[in-house]
Amino acid sequence: MLDSKIPSGPLQDKWTKHQLKLRLVNPSNKRKYQVIVVGTGLAGSSAAASLAELGYQVKVFCLQDSPRRAHSIAAQGGINAAKNYPNDGDSVERLFHDTVKGGDFRAREANVYRLAEVSNCIIDQCVAQGVPFAREYSGYLENRSFGGAQVSRTFYARGQTGQQLLLGAYGALMKEVARGNITLYPRSEMLDLVLVEGEAKGILIRNLLTGKLESHAADAVVLATGGYSTVFYLSTNAKACNVTAIWRAYKKGAYFANPCFTQIHPTCIPLHGDYQSKLTLMSESLRNDARVWVPQKAGDKRPPSQISENERDYFLERKYPNFGNLVPRDIASRSTKEQCDQGRGVGESGLAVYLDFSEALQRLGRDIVQDRYGNLFDMYAKIMGADPYQEPMMIYPAPHYTMGGLWVDYNLMSNVPGLFVIGEANFSDHGANRLGASALMQGLADGYFILPYTLGDYLAGCKPVDKNLTQYPIFKEAEIKETQKIQRLLAVNGKQTVDDFYKRLGKMLWDKCGMLRTEKNLKEALDEIPAIREEFWRDVKVPGSGDDLNQSLEKAGRVADYLEFAELIVKDALHRRESCGGHFRGEFQTPEGEAKRDDENFCYVAAWEFKGVGSEPFLHKEPLAFEEVKLAQRNYK
Amino acid sequence: MNKITLTLKVWRQKNAKSHGRFEVYKLTDIDTAMSFLEMLDVVNENLTREGKEPVAFDHDCREGICGMCGAVVNGQAHGPLRATTLCQLHLRHFKNNQTIVIEPWRSKGFPVVKDLVVDRSAFDKIIASGGYVSVRTGSAPDAHAVLIKKDDAEKAMDAAACIGCGACVAACPNASAMLFVGAKVSHLVLLPQGQPESEARVLNMVKTMDAQGFGNCSNEYECEAACPKEISVKNIARLNHEFRKAQIAK
Ligand SMILES: Cc1cc2nc3c(=O)[nH]c(=O)nc-3n(C[C@H](O)[C@H](O)[C@H](O)COP(=O)(O)OP(=O)(O)OC[C@H]3O[C@@H](n4cnc5c(N)ncnc54)[C@H](O)[C@@H]3O)c2cc1C
Ligand code: FES
């Protein structure tokens, strides 16, 4: 049975009361415990630093050459908090409310409430670290708005909020490295989770420079390995993002929750060629001042300047007068797709809509627009070779974030004791759709203010592990298995490159399990995935050897995992016979084309248990109860 | 769609110990909308199909923010375009039939790992020696307890924008890391937070910088010219100033 361990009592008191109940580890005993943290994004860095400050011995692993380069660095727009500095009616309650509703009622109330509760401490902490948030002339912090909210609660540092927050957390991490409480293992890839008597007590990693496999034991393992949007091949995520760490943990018994809840971001730079390696996000913050439109007439190929006001359709403003251009992402993305499908898309491919600043440029002047969005405008200009100060940007939706992830309880522990999962890698707080500026908030809430308490409670109940644990056969077996797998990948020596398979898988998944999902398409995908996987293992070509830096081999391993994982996403999407948030099933929509939930049958978290590659995974259901926010059809009109 | 033909001379080196050499690859009719790294992807796909080892190069975000990518292109760190990382450089900035020479960062502080990949862990060591405010989780006062002038916050942000790519070192004839260190020292010294540590910070960071084998600044300004985030050499002046102040205070 899945026990979410949500504390009893009124929502507002749950976390406070729970903290009091959590057991503590005596200060002098803390250093006897070893904790592994995999990942150095906002979640991993903040957790590792905080745990080390408490006195635990921490080992930290990441793929990049430096922890500062984790994908969190790329977050642009901002981070939410319920400070209510603008005095526009915000509160913990409202942030909680917006997040539950934004997630289309598929997240746990208790988790979301806690998230909103600790949000303010995050801003305090980051300011104290020297994060240079935007300020007003008065010296006070400035806020902006993001989608799905009618208050301004987003703090930001130009278009580089993620960078600045991560550099803050990275600084905290390096401070503990200098003090000897953290040992850093960059350019390391976790390939397996090792269980001892059913509890997570170590990991197997590959040193990406030498190719050597290394075992590391610990009293608890924390996965902060980010999201899996790159399963679609093209996404806004960094190239190294992957599902490998959590997938391998899944194969060791951790449940995977809501894998089909993936977020497609409405404002990304459109596709331009088959060699394209990634899609670039244009931050949601742009929708504060830009207006989205298409020509009213299908097939109108005139340049935007020649299309007069009354020939334009500002479709978001028209359809959702209350939220206008600031509707949540899933709604904006779907509306965009709808316009393009009806032939009103612009650009060469017809797969784009305009994001137009001309009104804002007139109202605010170029300087203010540049101040707010300058780096995004520059990025757009570099990629597209066009000047967005002169002509509207062109945008199209792209895979961006994954709400699904490993299942965790209220303590952020998976069903495998000792395995904690934080940040984008877990499933916990965003339901079926994440609101903008909430991922940074969640990653840092998990790492700074939740995990350090809940992990202590787990450790308080265990004795420190044997120092020679890595010599146990269980670790050796993992090493042998992984060595064989790597040898197998290198030995296929077929004709197609890893990217050949990766692009094929990604495109197929995007077409059949992207913004619009139907039973027919999903079933086709379920036929195709095993076929591609089989072909991969028969015909992939991985050059080089396993004994040094081999980026093709790294990618091959990750793509091999995606070829298994994709099946789970599709199965989850097929089983969920309703539309909610980013999961849109064509068969289930309201007459106006909005997502139609089925609360009677699907108001639960789907947590899947591994039963073998190609075998049916077992579905565990965690029912969701909404006591505070009334279940209702979302309405942004 | 514009197409061009390019000749690439790419540095190939198996590992830190082996000698490297240039190899020549020809690319015909490639789309100028392609990014520089996508061009390297194409080279690598071709090499893989020919049964050869692809060119190792670091990259991740491909949007100019993670600081992972970088190479010296025709003698310039990150290539010819100002304020642009290699991943944000597009082929429309090259001419048809041009030859492009691609090399790794070359500096004592950044040993070559393989092909275009170098070891920049020295930067992490410098940060570990003091590039932060030592505030423990949970001990922060309310964010509005201390006000900061907008102008100071903006200047701090200008310096904090550093992505740690190492282009400044690669571009400097002395392989100096002063811009990198100056940027971090400036970011923190411009803000009220962390002032009690500011002297120790600058002394320790400079000490580590020297120990890692980076050279001294002789005002060539190549670092600023190569910096994809246009970090100003004023930060080096501030670093020198803070360093002297701290030495006197010691
Ligand atoms: C372009 C972009 C802009 C965004 N803007 C915003 C925004 O404005 N506001 C907001 O709230 N959210 C934003 N997001 C979302 C947000 O950035 C992410 O959800 C968040 O940063 C994830 O943080 P994380 O710590 O969970 O993981 P990540 O930052 O992805 O870090 C993952 C870490 O795990 C490591 N890792 C992964 N696999 C392995 C393995 N097998 N072995 C070892 N290490 C591994 C990586 O090296 C890395 O260190 C944005 C996302 C994108 C793509
Ligand atoms: S790949 Fe991230 S800066 Fe170039």
Short mmCIF file of N, CA and C in Angstrom, two decimals, chain A residues 50 53 64-69 73-74 76 83 85 123-125 127-130 132-133 135-141 157-158 160 163-164 167 170-171 174-175 178-179 187 209 236 238-240 272 275-281 371 379 382-385 448-449 497 499-500 541 543-544 548-549 551-552, chain B residues 14 31 33-34 38 41 45 48-49 51-63 65-68 83-84 88 90 92 113-114 117-118 120 123-124 127-128 131-144 146-148 150 153-154 156-158 160-165 180 187-188 191 193:
data_model
loop_
_atom_site.label_atom_id
_atom_site.label_comp_id
_atom_site.label_asym_id
_atom_site.label_seq_id
_atom_site.Cartn_x
_atom_site.Cartn_y
_atom_site.Cartn_z
N SER A 50 22.97 22.30 2.77
CA SER A 50 22.27 22.35 4.04
C SER A 50 22.57 21.13 4.91
N GLU A 53 26.04 21.50 6.31
CA GLU A 53 26.07 22.49 7.41
C GLU A 53 25.60 21.85 8.71
N GLN A 64 28.27 17.30 -15.20
CA GLN A 64 29.07 18.36 -15.82
C GLN A 64 30.43 18.46 -15.13
N ASP A 65 31.32 19.28 -15.71
CA ASP A 65 32.65 19.42 -15.12
C ASP A 65 32.62 20.23 -13.84
N SER A 66 31.55 21.00 -13.65
CA SER A 66 31.42 21.76 -12.41
C SER A 66 29.97 21.71 -11.96
N PRO A 67 29.75 21.68 -10.64
CA PRO A 67 28.36 21.65 -10.17
C PRO A 67 27.56 22.88 -10.60
N ARG A 68 28.25 23.97 -10.90
CA ARG A 68 27.55 25.20 -11.26
C ARG A 68 26.86 25.11 -12.61
N ARG A 69 27.13 24.07 -13.38
CA ARG A 69 26.59 24.02 -14.73
C ARG A 69 25.32 23.19 -14.85
N ILE A 73 20.76 26.26 -14.14
CA ILE A 73 21.44 27.52 -14.51
C ILE A 73 20.68 28.23 -15.63
N ALA A 74 19.92 27.47 -16.41
CA ALA A 74 19.28 28.05 -17.59
C ALA A 74 17.93 28.68 -17.30
N GLN A 76 15.14 31.13 -16.56
CA GLN A 76 15.22 32.52 -16.96
C GLN A 76 14.36 33.43 -16.10
N LYS A 83 5.35 36.63 -0.66
CA LYS A 83 5.73 37.76 0.19
C LYS A 83 4.66 38.85 0.24
N TYR A 85 4.79 41.59 -1.21
CA TYR A 85 5.41 42.92 -1.17
C TYR A 85 4.62 43.95 -1.98
N ILE A 123 13.33 33.28 -0.46
CA ILE A 123 13.75 34.61 -0.92
C ILE A 123 14.71 35.22 0.10
N ASP A 124 14.38 35.08 1.37
CA ASP A 124 15.27 35.60 2.42
C ASP A 124 16.66 34.98 2.29
N GLN A 125 16.68 33.66 2.15
CA GLN A 125 17.95 32.94 2.09
C GLN A 125 18.78 33.41 0.89
N VAL A 127 18.56 36.18 -0.87
CA VAL A 127 19.03 37.57 -0.74
C VAL A 127 20.26 37.60 0.17
N ALA A 128 20.22 36.84 1.25
CA ALA A 128 21.35 36.82 2.18
C ALA A 128 22.61 36.26 1.52
N GLN A 129 22.42 35.39 0.54
CA GLN A 129 23.58 34.83 -0.18
C GLN A 129 24.17 35.82 -1.18
N GLY A 130 23.45 36.90 -1.40
CA GLY A 130 23.94 37.88 -2.37
C GLY A 130 23.38 37.70 -3.76
N PRO A 132 21.57 38.86 -6.70
CA PRO A 132 21.21 40.23 -7.07
C PRO A 132 19.85 40.32 -7.77
N PHE A 133 18.80 40.10 -7.00
CA PHE A 133 17.44 40.22 -7.54
C PHE A 133 17.20 41.64 -8.04
N ARG A 135 15.65 45.20 -8.34
CA ARG A 135 15.18 46.11 -7.29
C ARG A 135 14.57 47.36 -7.88
N GLU A 136 13.75 48.02 -7.06
CA GLU A 136 13.20 49.30 -7.47
C GLU A 136 14.16 50.39 -7.02
N TYR A 137 13.91 51.61 -7.45
CA TYR A 137 14.80 52.70 -7.06
C TYR A 137 14.82 52.90 -5.56
N SER A 138 13.74 52.51 -4.91
CA SER A 138 13.67 52.64 -3.45
C SER A 138 14.62 51.68 -2.74
N GLY A 139 15.15 50.71 -3.47
CA GLY A 139 16.02 49.71 -2.83
C GLY A 139 15.28 48.44 -2.44
N TYR A 140 13.96 48.46 -2.62
CA TYR A 140 13.17 47.27 -2.32
C TYR A 140 13.13 46.34 -3.53
N LEU A 141 12.77 45.09 -3.25
CA LEU A 141 12.74 44.09 -4.32
C LEU A 141 11.57 44.32 -5.26
N ALA A 157 16.08 37.93 -11.42
CA ALA A 157 17.36 38.60 -11.63
C ALA A 157 17.55 38.66 -13.14
N ARG A 158 17.16 39.76 -13.72
CA ARG A 158 17.08 39.92 -15.20
C ARG A 158 16.46 38.66 -15.80
N GLN A 160 18.07 35.91 -15.92
CA GLN A 160 19.01 34.88 -15.48
C GLN A 160 18.75 34.45 -14.04
N GLN A 163 20.30 31.11 -13.02
CA GLN A 163 21.75 31.23 -12.89
C GLN A 163 22.10 31.82 -11.52
N GLN A 164 21.45 32.91 -11.18
CA GLN A 164 21.82 33.58 -9.93
C GLN A 164 21.46 32.74 -8.70
N LEU A 167 23.99 29.91 -8.61
CA LEU A 167 25.31 30.34 -8.15
C LEU A 167 25.29 30.56 -6.64
N TYR A 170 25.37 27.01 -5.30
CA TYR A 170 26.70 26.46 -5.62
C TYR A 170 27.74 27.05 -4.66
N GLY A 171 27.60 28.34 -4.36
CA GLY A 171 28.51 28.96 -3.39
C GLY A 171 28.39 28.27 -2.03
N MET A 174 30.11 24.99 -2.29
CA MET A 174 31.58 25.06 -2.34
C MET A 174 32.15 25.46 -0.97
N LYS A 175 31.36 26.24 -0.23
CA LYS A 175 31.76 26.59 1.14
C LYS A 175 31.94 25.31 1.96
N ALA A 178 35.00 23.37 0.87
CA ALA A 178 36.21 23.93 1.48
C ALA A 178 36.36 23.49 2.93
N ARG A 179 35.23 23.31 3.59
CA ARG A 179 35.30 22.90 5.00
C ARG A 179 35.44 21.41 5.17
N ARG A 187 31.67 15.17 -13.31
CA ARG A 187 31.84 14.25 -14.44
C ARG A 187 31.67 12.80 -14.00
N LEU A 209 35.48 10.54 -17.17
CA LEU A 209 36.80 10.81 -17.77
C LEU A 209 37.60 9.53 -17.97
N THR A 236 13.42 22.26 -24.46
CA THR A 236 14.15 23.44 -24.00
C THR A 236 15.24 23.07 -23.00
N ALA A 238 18.65 21.30 -21.25
CA ALA A 238 20.04 21.13 -21.63
C ALA A 238 20.24 19.72 -22.16
N LYS A 239 21.29 19.54 -22.95
CA LYS A 239 21.49 18.27 -23.65
C LYS A 239 21.73 17.09 -22.72
N ALA A 240 22.32 17.36 -21.55
CA ALA A 240 22.65 16.24 -20.67
C ALA A 240 21.48 15.78 -19.81
N HIS A 272 13.87 24.93 -36.91
CA HIS A 272 14.33 25.42 -38.21
C HIS A 272 15.01 24.42 -39.14
N TYR A 275 18.70 19.25 -38.54
CA TYR A 275 19.93 19.13 -37.76
C TYR A 275 19.76 19.75 -36.37
N GLN A 276 18.59 20.35 -36.14
CA GLN A 276 18.41 21.11 -34.91
C GLN A 276 18.61 20.24 -33.68
N SER A 277 19.34 20.77 -32.70
CA SER A 277 19.71 19.95 -31.55
C SER A 277 18.91 20.27 -30.30
N LYS A 278 18.34 21.46 -30.26
CA LYS A 278 17.49 21.77 -29.10
C LYS A 278 16.60 22.96 -29.44
N LEU A 279 15.62 23.20 -28.59
CA LEU A 279 14.75 24.34 -28.78
C LEU A 279 15.01 25.34 -27.66
N THR A 280 14.89 26.61 -27.99
CA THR A 280 15.23 27.62 -26.99
C THR A 280 13.97 28.27 -26.46
N LEU A 281 13.92 28.34 -25.15
CA LEU A 281 12.78 28.95 -24.48
C LEU A 281 12.87 30.46 -24.57
N ASP A 371 15.66 46.71 -20.54
CA ASP A 371 16.02 46.44 -19.16
C ASP A 371 15.38 45.14 -18.68
N MET A 379 19.13 36.90 -27.40
CA MET A 379 19.20 35.48 -27.70
C MET A 379 18.35 35.18 -28.95
N LYS A 382 20.08 36.39 -32.05
CA LYS A 382 21.22 35.54 -32.45
C LYS A 382 20.75 34.28 -33.16
N ILE A 383 19.71 33.68 -32.62
CA ILE A 383 19.27 32.41 -33.17
C ILE A 383 18.52 32.60 -34.48
N MET A 384 17.64 33.59 -34.50
CA MET A 384 16.78 33.76 -35.67
C MET A 384 17.37 34.70 -36.71
N GLY A 385 18.38 35.47 -36.33
CA GLY A 385 18.91 36.45 -37.26
C GLY A 385 17.87 37.51 -37.60
N TYR A 448 16.58 23.26 0.66
CA TYR A 448 16.96 24.06 1.84
C TYR A 448 16.09 23.74 3.05
N PHE A 449 14.79 23.61 2.83
CA PHE A 449 13.91 23.68 3.98
C PHE A 449 13.08 22.44 4.29
N THR A 497 23.55 5.74 -36.04
CA THR A 497 24.11 6.42 -34.87
C THR A 497 23.08 6.49 -33.75
N ASP A 499 22.06 9.13 -32.33
CA ASP A 499 21.11 10.20 -32.64
C ASP A 499 20.05 9.77 -33.65
N ASP A 500 20.40 8.89 -34.55
CA ASP A 500 19.38 8.39 -35.49
C ASP A 500 18.20 7.83 -34.72
N LYS A 541 25.46 2.14 -33.56
CA LYS A 541 26.91 2.19 -33.68
C LYS A 541 27.44 3.15 -32.63
N PRO A 543 30.86 4.49 -31.32
CA PRO A 543 32.30 4.47 -31.56
C PRO A 543 33.11 4.58 -30.27
N GLY A 544 34.41 4.35 -30.37
CA GLY A 544 35.30 4.56 -29.23
C GLY A 544 35.27 3.40 -28.25
N ASP A 548 37.68 5.74 -21.61
CA ASP A 548 38.02 7.15 -21.48
C ASP A 548 36.77 7.99 -21.73
N LEU A 549 36.96 9.29 -21.89
CA LEU A 549 35.82 10.17 -22.16
C LEU A 549 35.20 9.75 -23.49
N GLN A 551 31.64 10.50 -25.25
CA GLN A 551 30.34 11.13 -25.18
C GLN A 551 29.26 10.34 -25.94
N SER A 552 29.69 9.61 -26.96
CA SER A 552 28.70 8.79 -27.69
C SER A 552 28.19 7.67 -26.80
N LYS B 14 44.14 12.73 -28.01
CA LYS B 14 43.49 11.59 -27.36
C LYS B 14 43.31 11.80 -25.86
N ASP B 31 23.52 24.58 -43.98
CA ASP B 31 22.59 25.69 -43.74
C ASP B 31 23.23 26.71 -42.80
N ALA B 33 21.75 28.78 -41.01
CA ALA B 33 20.96 28.98 -39.80
C ALA B 33 21.41 28.02 -38.69
N MET B 34 22.32 27.13 -39.05
CA MET B 34 22.81 26.14 -38.09
C MET B 34 23.72 26.81 -37.07
N GLU B 38 25.92 22.73 -33.66
CA GLU B 38 25.18 21.82 -34.54
C GLU B 38 26.05 21.40 -35.71
N ASP B 41 28.07 18.74 -34.44
CA ASP B 41 27.23 17.53 -34.41
C ASP B 41 27.27 16.83 -35.77
N GLU B 45 28.47 13.11 -36.54
CA GLU B 45 27.62 12.07 -37.13
C GLU B 45 28.35 11.45 -38.32
N THR B 48 31.16 9.21 -37.06
CA THR B 48 30.63 7.97 -36.50
C THR B 48 30.27 6.98 -37.61
N ARG B 49 29.61 7.51 -38.63
CA ARG B 49 29.23 6.63 -39.75
C ARG B 49 30.44 6.05 -40.46
N GLY B 51 32.98 5.18 -38.97
CA GLY B 51 33.65 4.29 -38.03
C GLY B 51 34.80 4.96 -37.29
N LYS B 52 34.82 6.29 -37.27
CA LYS B 52 35.88 7.00 -36.56
C LYS B 52 35.34 7.61 -35.27
N GLU B 53 36.27 7.99 -34.42
CA GLU B 53 35.83 8.61 -33.16
C GLU B 53 35.43 10.06 -33.37
N PRO B 54 34.28 10.44 -32.87
CA PRO B 54 33.84 11.83 -33.00
C PRO B 54 34.72 12.79 -32.18
N VAL B 55 34.59 14.06 -32.47
CA VAL B 55 35.34 15.09 -31.75
C VAL B 55 34.67 15.31 -30.39
N ALA B 56 35.46 15.18 -29.33
CA ALA B 56 34.90 15.43 -28.00
C ALA B 56 34.85 16.94 -27.77
N PHE B 57 33.68 17.43 -27.41
CA PHE B 57 33.58 18.85 -27.04
C PHE B 57 32.52 19.01 -25.95
N ASP B 58 32.76 19.92 -25.04
CA ASP B 58 31.82 20.15 -23.94
C ASP B 58 30.69 21.08 -24.38
N HIS B 59 29.51 20.80 -23.90
CA HIS B 59 28.36 21.65 -24.20
C HIS B 59 27.25 21.14 -23.31
N ASP B 60 26.26 21.96 -23.06
CA ASP B 60 25.08 21.44 -22.36
C ASP B 60 23.84 22.26 -22.67
N CYS B 61 23.78 23.50 -22.16
CA CYS B 61 22.53 24.26 -22.31
C CYS B 61 22.28 24.68 -23.76
N ARG B 62 23.35 24.93 -24.47
CA ARG B 62 23.28 25.45 -25.84
C ARG B 62 22.47 26.74 -25.93
N GLU B 63 22.41 27.46 -24.84
CA GLU B 63 21.82 28.79 -24.95
C GLU B 63 22.65 29.85 -24.25
N ILE B 65 24.41 29.98 -21.35
CA ILE B 65 24.33 30.31 -19.93
C ILE B 65 25.08 29.34 -19.02
N CYS B 66 25.29 28.11 -19.45
CA CYS B 66 25.90 27.15 -18.52
C CYS B 66 27.41 27.28 -18.47
N GLY B 67 27.99 27.85 -19.53
CA GLY B 67 29.45 28.02 -19.54
C GLY B 67 30.20 26.75 -19.87
N MET B 68 29.50 25.76 -20.35
CA MET B 68 30.14 24.47 -20.62
C MET B 68 30.93 24.51 -21.93
N ALA B 83 30.36 39.11 -27.50
CA ALA B 83 29.33 38.80 -26.51
C ALA B 83 28.53 37.55 -26.84
N THR B 84 29.22 36.55 -27.36
CA THR B 84 28.51 35.35 -27.81
C THR B 84 29.30 34.09 -27.47
N GLN B 88 26.03 29.86 -29.19
CA GLN B 88 25.10 30.85 -29.71
C GLN B 88 25.61 31.49 -31.01
N HIS B 90 26.24 31.38 -34.89
CA HIS B 90 25.61 30.68 -36.01
C HIS B 90 26.44 30.83 -37.28
N ARG B 92 25.82 31.82 -40.07
CA ARG B 92 25.62 32.98 -40.94
C ARG B 92 26.74 34.00 -40.76
N VAL B 113 41.79 17.71 -21.75
CA VAL B 113 41.34 16.37 -21.36
C VAL B 113 41.28 15.47 -22.59
N LYS B 114 40.62 15.99 -23.62
CA LYS B 114 40.51 15.25 -24.88
C LYS B 114 39.99 16.21 -25.95
N VAL B 117 37.99 19.35 -25.16
CA VAL B 117 37.56 19.37 -23.75
C VAL B 117 38.75 19.67 -22.85
N VAL B 118 38.57 20.64 -21.96
CA VAL B 118 39.65 20.96 -21.01
C VAL B 118 39.15 20.81 -19.57
N ARG B 120 38.59 22.49 -16.20
CA ARG B 120 38.49 23.83 -15.61
C ARG B 120 38.25 23.76 -14.11
N PHE B 123 38.77 26.62 -11.51
CA PHE B 123 37.77 27.65 -11.22
C PHE B 123 36.95 27.29 -9.97
N ASP B 124 36.61 26.00 -9.88
CA ASP B 124 35.85 25.57 -8.69
C ASP B 124 36.69 25.77 -7.43
N ILE B 127 36.57 29.37 -6.38
CA ILE B 127 35.31 29.72 -5.71
C ILE B 127 35.27 29.10 -4.31
N ALA B 128 35.71 27.86 -4.20
CA ALA B 128 35.67 27.21 -2.88
C ALA B 128 36.47 28.00 -1.85
N GLY B 131 34.43 32.39 -2.74
CA GLY B 131 33.48 33.08 -3.63
C GLY B 131 32.03 32.94 -3.24
N TYR B 132 31.69 33.27 -2.01
CA TYR B 132 30.31 33.13 -1.53
C TYR B 132 30.15 33.96 -0.26
N VAL B 133 28.88 34.06 0.16
CA VAL B 133 28.57 34.63 1.47
C VAL B 133 28.30 33.45 2.39
N SER B 134 28.98 33.37 3.50
CA SER B 134 28.83 32.18 4.35
C SER B 134 27.58 32.25 5.23
N VAL B 135 26.44 32.23 4.61
CA VAL B 135 25.21 32.25 5.41
C VAL B 135 24.65 30.83 5.49
N ARG B 136 24.38 30.38 6.68
CA ARG B 136 23.82 29.03 6.84
C ARG B 136 22.35 29.03 6.46
N THR B 137 21.91 27.90 5.97
CA THR B 137 20.49 27.78 5.65
C THR B 137 19.66 28.07 6.89
N GLY B 138 18.69 28.94 6.73
CA GLY B 138 17.78 29.20 7.84
C GLY B 138 18.13 30.42 8.67
N SER B 139 19.33 30.97 8.48
CA SER B 139 19.70 32.07 9.37
C SER B 139 19.53 33.45 8.73
N ALA B 140 18.82 33.49 7.61
CA ALA B 140 18.70 34.77 6.90
C ALA B 140 17.62 35.66 7.51
N PRO B 141 17.86 36.95 7.57
CA PRO B 141 16.82 37.88 7.98
C PRO B 141 15.83 38.10 6.84
N ASP B 142 14.74 38.80 7.09
CA ASP B 142 13.77 39.08 6.03
C ASP B 142 14.45 39.78 4.85
N ALA B 143 14.02 39.42 3.67
CA ALA B 143 14.67 39.93 2.46
C ALA B 143 14.67 41.45 2.39
N HIS B 144 13.71 42.09 3.05
CA HIS B 144 13.66 43.55 3.02
C HIS B 144 14.35 44.20 4.21
N VAL B 146 17.45 44.53 4.65
CA VAL B 146 18.54 45.36 4.15
C VAL B 146 18.17 45.87 2.76
N LEU B 147 18.17 47.17 2.60
CA LEU B 147 17.85 47.72 1.28
C LEU B 147 19.13 47.84 0.45
N ILE B 148 18.97 47.71 -0.83
CA ILE B 148 20.12 47.84 -1.72
C ILE B 148 19.77 48.81 -2.83
N LYS B 150 19.32 50.36 -6.26
CA LYS B 150 19.10 49.70 -7.55
C LYS B 150 20.40 49.65 -8.35
N ALA B 153 22.72 47.03 -7.07
CA ALA B 153 22.22 45.70 -7.43
C ALA B 153 22.50 45.42 -8.91
N GLU B 154 22.32 46.45 -9.74
CA GLU B 154 22.56 46.26 -11.18
C GLU B 154 24.03 46.00 -11.45
N ALA B 156 26.20 44.77 -9.36
CA ALA B 156 26.51 43.43 -8.84
C ALA B 156 26.06 42.37 -9.84
N MET B 157 24.89 42.60 -10.43
CA MET B 157 24.36 41.66 -11.41
C MET B 157 25.24 41.60 -12.66
N ASP B 158 25.72 42.77 -13.09
CA ASP B 158 26.62 42.78 -14.25
C ASP B 158 27.81 41.85 -14.02
N ALA B 160 27.95 39.43 -11.65
CA ALA B 160 27.50 38.08 -11.32
C ALA B 160 27.09 37.30 -12.57
N ALA B 161 26.97 38.00 -13.69
CA ALA B 161 26.53 37.34 -14.92
C ALA B 161 27.58 36.38 -15.48
N CYS B 162 28.76 36.39 -14.92
CA CYS B 162 29.84 35.50 -15.38
C CYS B 162 29.36 34.05 -15.43
N ILE B 163 29.66 33.36 -16.54
CA ILE B 163 29.22 31.97 -16.67
C ILE B 163 30.36 30.99 -16.42
N GLY B 164 31.53 31.49 -16.05
CA GLY B 164 32.64 30.60 -15.70
C GLY B 164 33.12 29.72 -16.83
N CYS B 165 33.06 30.24 -18.06
CA CYS B 165 33.43 29.41 -19.21
C CYS B 165 34.94 29.32 -19.39
N PHE B 180 37.76 36.57 -14.15
CA PHE B 180 36.88 35.62 -13.45
C PHE B 180 36.84 35.93 -11.95
N HIS B 187 30.98 41.21 -7.59
CA HIS B 187 29.57 40.88 -7.33
C HIS B 187 29.31 40.95 -5.83
N LEU B 188 30.19 40.34 -5.04
CA LEU B 188 29.90 40.26 -3.61
C LEU B 188 30.25 41.54 -2.85
N LEU B 191 27.63 44.39 -2.69
CA LEU B 191 26.40 44.19 -1.92
C LEU B 191 26.71 44.25 -0.42
N GLN B 193 25.57 42.29 1.85
CA GLN B 193 25.70 40.97 2.47
C GLN B 193 27.15 40.50 2.39
#
